[in-house]
Amino acid sequence: MAASGSGDDPIIIKKYANRRLYDTESSSYITLERLAELVRQKREFKVVDAKSGDDITRSVLAQIIMDEESRGATMLPVNFLRQLIGLYGGQMQGLVPQYLEASLETLQRNQVQLRDALAGAFTANPFADLARRNMEMFQAAAGAPKPAAADPAPAPAAGRDDEVTRLREELAALQAKVDKLVR
């Protein structure tokens, strides 16, 4: 997380025995939702036990994640959680935190590129072209006159079957491209 807006020192949040959180910067009690907002704003903070002074930031952040997950904003698949639990106490336990941090940093850096790639996939609007072709086929089948830009000669029945087959193949190819971009 980036440093807080008022210098390099993190905001100190005190957690009291009654589970209330006190923001020492704003001199007010706050909620876990507010802490989640601070994380999203990349504000640096440290949560300490008000009585002992122990740093409990990790457990409070884990609580925020569990609250988000229980509200239905699931991001952690069950299989991932099982695998993560399985790594505790194993030989890889020391490497996992650095690996996960590096992976998430890479994901965040690539997030803009991913958004641009997905947006670029649809700016050419292959679906609009497909819809236009489908409308032309429908008009030809219904005997309606075609738009002026279209070929005035009606397609023979065999030609329509070929066109339907070609459109299905194009649709399958487009679906494969979209699936590849989403993965």
Tab-separated table of C-alpha atoms in Angstrom:
chain	number	residue	atom	x	y	z
A	1	MET	CA	0.000	0.000	0.000
A	2	ALA	CA	1.112	3.547	-0.616
A	3	ALA	CA	1.851	5.934	2.178
A	4	SER	CA	-0.956	7.887	3.764
A	5	GLY	CA	-1.797	11.298	2.436
A	6	SER	CA	-0.373	13.131	5.478
A	7	GLY	CA	3.186	11.810	5.359
A	8	ASP	CA	5.036	8.538	5.466
A	9	ASP	CA	3.662	7.405	8.812
A	10	PRO	CA	0.712	5.017	8.673
A	11	ILE	CA	-2.584	5.898	10.298
A	12	ILE	CA	-2.825	4.170	13.668
A	13	ILE	CA	-6.102	2.387	14.286
A	14	LYS	CA	-6.700	1.171	17.810
A	15	LYS	CA	-8.906	-1.848	18.360
A	16	TYR	CA	-10.556	-2.006	21.761
A	17	ALA	CA	-11.799	-5.044	23.664
A	18	ASN	CA	-15.383	-4.188	22.681
A	19	ARG	CA	-14.230	-4.705	19.031
A	20	ARG	CA	-14.554	-1.014	18.197
A	21	LEU	CA	-11.947	0.561	15.958
A	22	TYR	CA	-10.626	4.040	16.712
A	23	ASP	CA	-8.917	6.103	13.990
A	24	THR	CA	-6.279	8.239	15.714
A	25	GLU	CA	-5.934	10.508	12.645
A	26	SER	CA	-9.598	11.546	12.520
A	27	SER	CA	-10.196	10.990	16.260
A	28	SER	CA	-13.300	8.952	15.571
A	29	TYR	CA	-14.583	5.415	15.682
A	30	ILE	CA	-14.690	3.675	12.325
A	31	THR	CA	-15.971	0.434	10.843
A	32	LEU	CA	-14.334	-2.411	8.951
A	33	GLU	CA	-16.007	-0.978	5.839
A	34	ARG	CA	-14.108	2.271	6.372
A	35	LEU	CA	-10.851	0.309	6.699
A	36	ALA	CA	-11.664	-1.422	3.403
A	37	GLU	CA	-12.132	2.033	1.838
A	38	LEU	CA	-8.716	3.076	3.172
A	39	VAL	CA	-7.179	0.008	1.530
A	40	ARG	CA	-8.844	0.844	-1.799
A	41	GLN	CA	-7.559	4.422	-1.465
A	42	LYS	CA	-4.085	2.950	-0.885
A	43	ARG	CA	-3.841	4.626	2.510
A	44	GLU	CA	-1.304	3.029	4.817
A	45	PHE	CA	-2.592	2.070	8.266
A	46	LYS	CA	-1.653	-0.113	11.184
A	47	VAL	CA	-4.166	-1.699	13.540
A	48	VAL	CA	-2.982	-2.167	17.100
A	49	ASP	CA	-4.603	-3.779	20.106
A	50	ALA	CA	-5.467	-0.830	22.368
A	51	LYS	CA	-4.541	-2.708	25.542
A	52	SER	CA	-1.372	-4.591	24.586
A	53	GLY	CA	-0.150	-2.455	21.675
A	54	ASP	CA	0.323	-5.597	19.541
A	55	ASP	CA	0.104	-5.154	15.772
A	56	ILE	CA	-3.082	-6.969	14.680
A	57	THR	CA	-3.305	-5.532	11.171
A	58	ARG	CA	-3.073	-8.945	9.490
A	59	SER	CA	-6.007	-10.415	11.412
A	60	VAL	CA	-8.163	-7.322	10.851
A	61	LEU	CA	-7.430	-7.395	7.103
A	62	ALA	CA	-8.325	-11.104	7.070
A	63	GLN	CA	-11.582	-10.205	8.843
A	64	ILE	CA	-12.363	-7.640	6.125
A	65	ILE	CA	-11.801	-10.315	3.462
A	66	MET	CA	-14.043	-12.784	5.308
A	67	ASP	CA	-16.763	-10.136	5.669
A	68	GLU	CA	-16.600	-9.368	1.932
A	69	GLU	CA	-16.743	-13.082	1.102
A	70	SER	CA	-19.729	-13.653	3.415
A	71	ARG	CA	-21.612	-10.763	1.753
A	72	GLY	CA	-21.397	-12.588	-1.560
A	73	ALA	CA	-18.485	-10.644	-3.075
A	74	THR	CA	-16.564	-13.877	-3.493
A	75	MET	CA	-13.097	-13.747	-4.984
A	76	LEU	CA	-11.457	-16.690	-3.274
A	77	PRO	CA	-12.506	-20.041	-4.739
A	78	VAL	CA	-12.922	-22.891	-2.253
A	79	ASN	CA	-10.210	-24.908	-3.986
A	80	PHE	CA	-7.772	-21.975	-3.645
A	81	LEU	CA	-8.548	-21.679	0.067
A	82	ARG	CA	-7.994	-25.420	0.544
A	83	GLN	CA	-4.696	-25.270	-1.296
A	84	LEU	CA	-3.615	-22.253	0.740
A	85	ILE	CA	-4.484	-23.988	4.017
A	86	GLY	CA	-2.585	-27.052	2.815
A	87	LEU	CA	0.565	-24.948	2.391
A	88	TYR	CA	0.643	-23.933	6.071
A	89	GLY	CA	3.409	-25.765	7.874
A	90	GLY	CA	4.876	-27.122	4.644
A	91	GLN	CA	8.180	-26.422	2.973
A	92	MET	CA	6.640	-23.783	0.701
A	93	GLN	CA	5.090	-21.702	3.509
A	94	GLY	CA	7.952	-19.205	3.484
A	95	LEU	CA	7.721	-18.648	-0.275
A	96	VAL	CA	3.955	-18.343	-0.574
A	97	PRO	CA	3.575	-14.760	0.753
A	98	GLN	CA	6.186	-13.344	-1.635
A	99	TYR	CA	4.742	-15.345	-4.528
A	100	LEU	CA	1.178	-14.168	-3.856
A	101	GLU	CA	2.304	-10.540	-3.450
A	102	ALA	CA	4.276	-10.641	-6.702
A	103	SER	CA	1.367	-12.289	-8.522
A	104	LEU	CA	-1.125	-9.664	-7.343
A	105	GLU	CA	1.255	-6.812	-8.196
A	106	THR	CA	1.639	-8.239	-11.698
A	107	LEU	CA	-2.147	-8.588	-12.019
A	108	GLN	CA	-2.627	-4.963	-10.970
A	109	ARG	CA	0.011	-3.758	-13.446
A	110	ASN	CA	-1.582	-5.777	-16.233
A	111	GLN	CA	-5.132	-4.796	-15.298
A	112	VAL	CA	-5.080	-1.753	-17.579
A	113	GLN	CA	-3.717	-3.813	-20.468
A	114	LEU	CA	-6.403	-6.445	-19.871
A	115	ARG	CA	-9.154	-3.805	-19.875
A	116	ASP	CA	-7.779	-2.302	-23.095
A	117	ALA	CA	-7.565	-5.733	-24.734
A	118	LEU	CA	-11.151	-6.574	-23.816
A	119	ALA	CA	-12.382	-3.174	-24.946
A	120	GLY	CA	-10.426	-3.497	-28.204
A	121	ALA	CA	-11.994	-6.872	-28.851
A	122	PHE	CA	-15.404	-5.244	-28.986
A	123	THR	CA	-14.633	-1.872	-30.590
A	124	ALA	CA	-14.569	-3.438	-34.037
A	125	ASN	CA	-17.992	-4.764	-33.021
A	126	PRO	CA	-17.998	-8.156	-34.720
A	127	PHE	CA	-21.413	-8.760	-33.147
A	128	ALA	CA	-22.945	-5.819	-35.036
A	129	ASP	CA	-21.585	-7.235	-38.295
A	130	LEU	CA	-22.994	-10.643	-37.397
A	131	ALA	CA	-26.381	-9.085	-36.530
A	132	ARG	CA	-26.427	-7.237	-39.876
A	133	ARG	CA	-25.736	-10.484	-41.753
A	134	ASN	CA	-28.411	-12.302	-39.770
A	135	MET	CA	-30.916	-9.569	-40.626
A	136	GLU	CA	-30.029	-9.865	-44.328
A	137	MET	CA	-30.605	-13.618	-44.153
A	138	PHE	CA	-33.923	-13.122	-42.381
A	139	GLN	CA	-35.070	-10.593	-44.970
A	140	ALA	CA	-34.050	-12.920	-47.807
A	141	ALA	CA	-35.920	-15.825	-46.203
A	142	ALA	CA	-39.031	-13.705	-45.597
A	143	GLY	CA	-39.004	-12.380	-49.145
A	144	ALA	CA	-38.567	-8.808	-47.967
A	145	PRO	CA	-36.596	-6.447	-50.183
A	146	LYS	CA	-32.963	-6.139	-49.190
A	147	PRO	CA	-31.381	-2.823	-48.258
A	148	ALA	CA	-29.889	-0.889	-51.202
A	149	ALA	CA	-26.299	-1.810	-50.221
A	150	ALA	CA	-27.057	-5.540	-50.430
A	151	ASP	CA	-26.932	-7.706	-53.567
A	152	PRO	CA	-30.373	-7.455	-55.306
A	153	ALA	CA	-30.381	-11.088	-56.481
A	154	PRO	CA	-31.914	-13.476	-53.915
A	155	ALA	CA	-29.624	-16.256	-52.746
A	156	PRO	CA	-30.584	-19.794	-53.788
A	157	ALA	CA	-31.624	-22.205	-51.000
A	158	ALA	CA	-28.272	-24.013	-51.119
A	159	GLY	CA	-26.539	-20.627	-50.806
A	160	ARG	CA	-28.529	-19.885	-47.655
A	161	ASP	CA	-27.461	-23.179	-46.110
A	162	ASP	CA	-23.850	-22.341	-46.936
A	163	GLU	CA	-24.306	-18.873	-45.442
A	164	VAL	CA	-25.816	-20.309	-42.246
A	165	THR	CA	-22.924	-22.753	-41.938
A	166	ARG	CA	-20.409	-19.958	-42.536
A	167	LEU	CA	-22.102	-17.732	-39.935
A	168	ARG	CA	-22.073	-20.544	-37.380
A	169	GLU	CA	-18.357	-21.022	-37.986
A	170	GLU	CA	-17.749	-17.272	-37.625
A	171	LEU	CA	-19.756	-17.198	-34.405
A	172	ALA	CA	-17.768	-20.137	-33.011
A	173	ALA	CA	-14.500	-18.395	-33.941
A	174	LEU	CA	-15.657	-15.161	-32.255
A	175	GLN	CA	-16.690	-17.084	-29.148
A	176	ALA	CA	-13.262	-18.744	-29.038
A	177	LYS	CA	-11.593	-15.306	-29.268
A	178	VAL	CA	-13.749	-13.913	-26.459
A	179	ASP	CA	-13.051	-16.975	-24.305
A	180	LYS	CA	-9.322	-16.570	-24.942
A	181	LEU	CA	-9.428	-12.898	-23.916
A	182	VAL	CA	-11.383	-13.614	-20.734
A	183	ARG	CA	-8.981	-16.328	-19.576
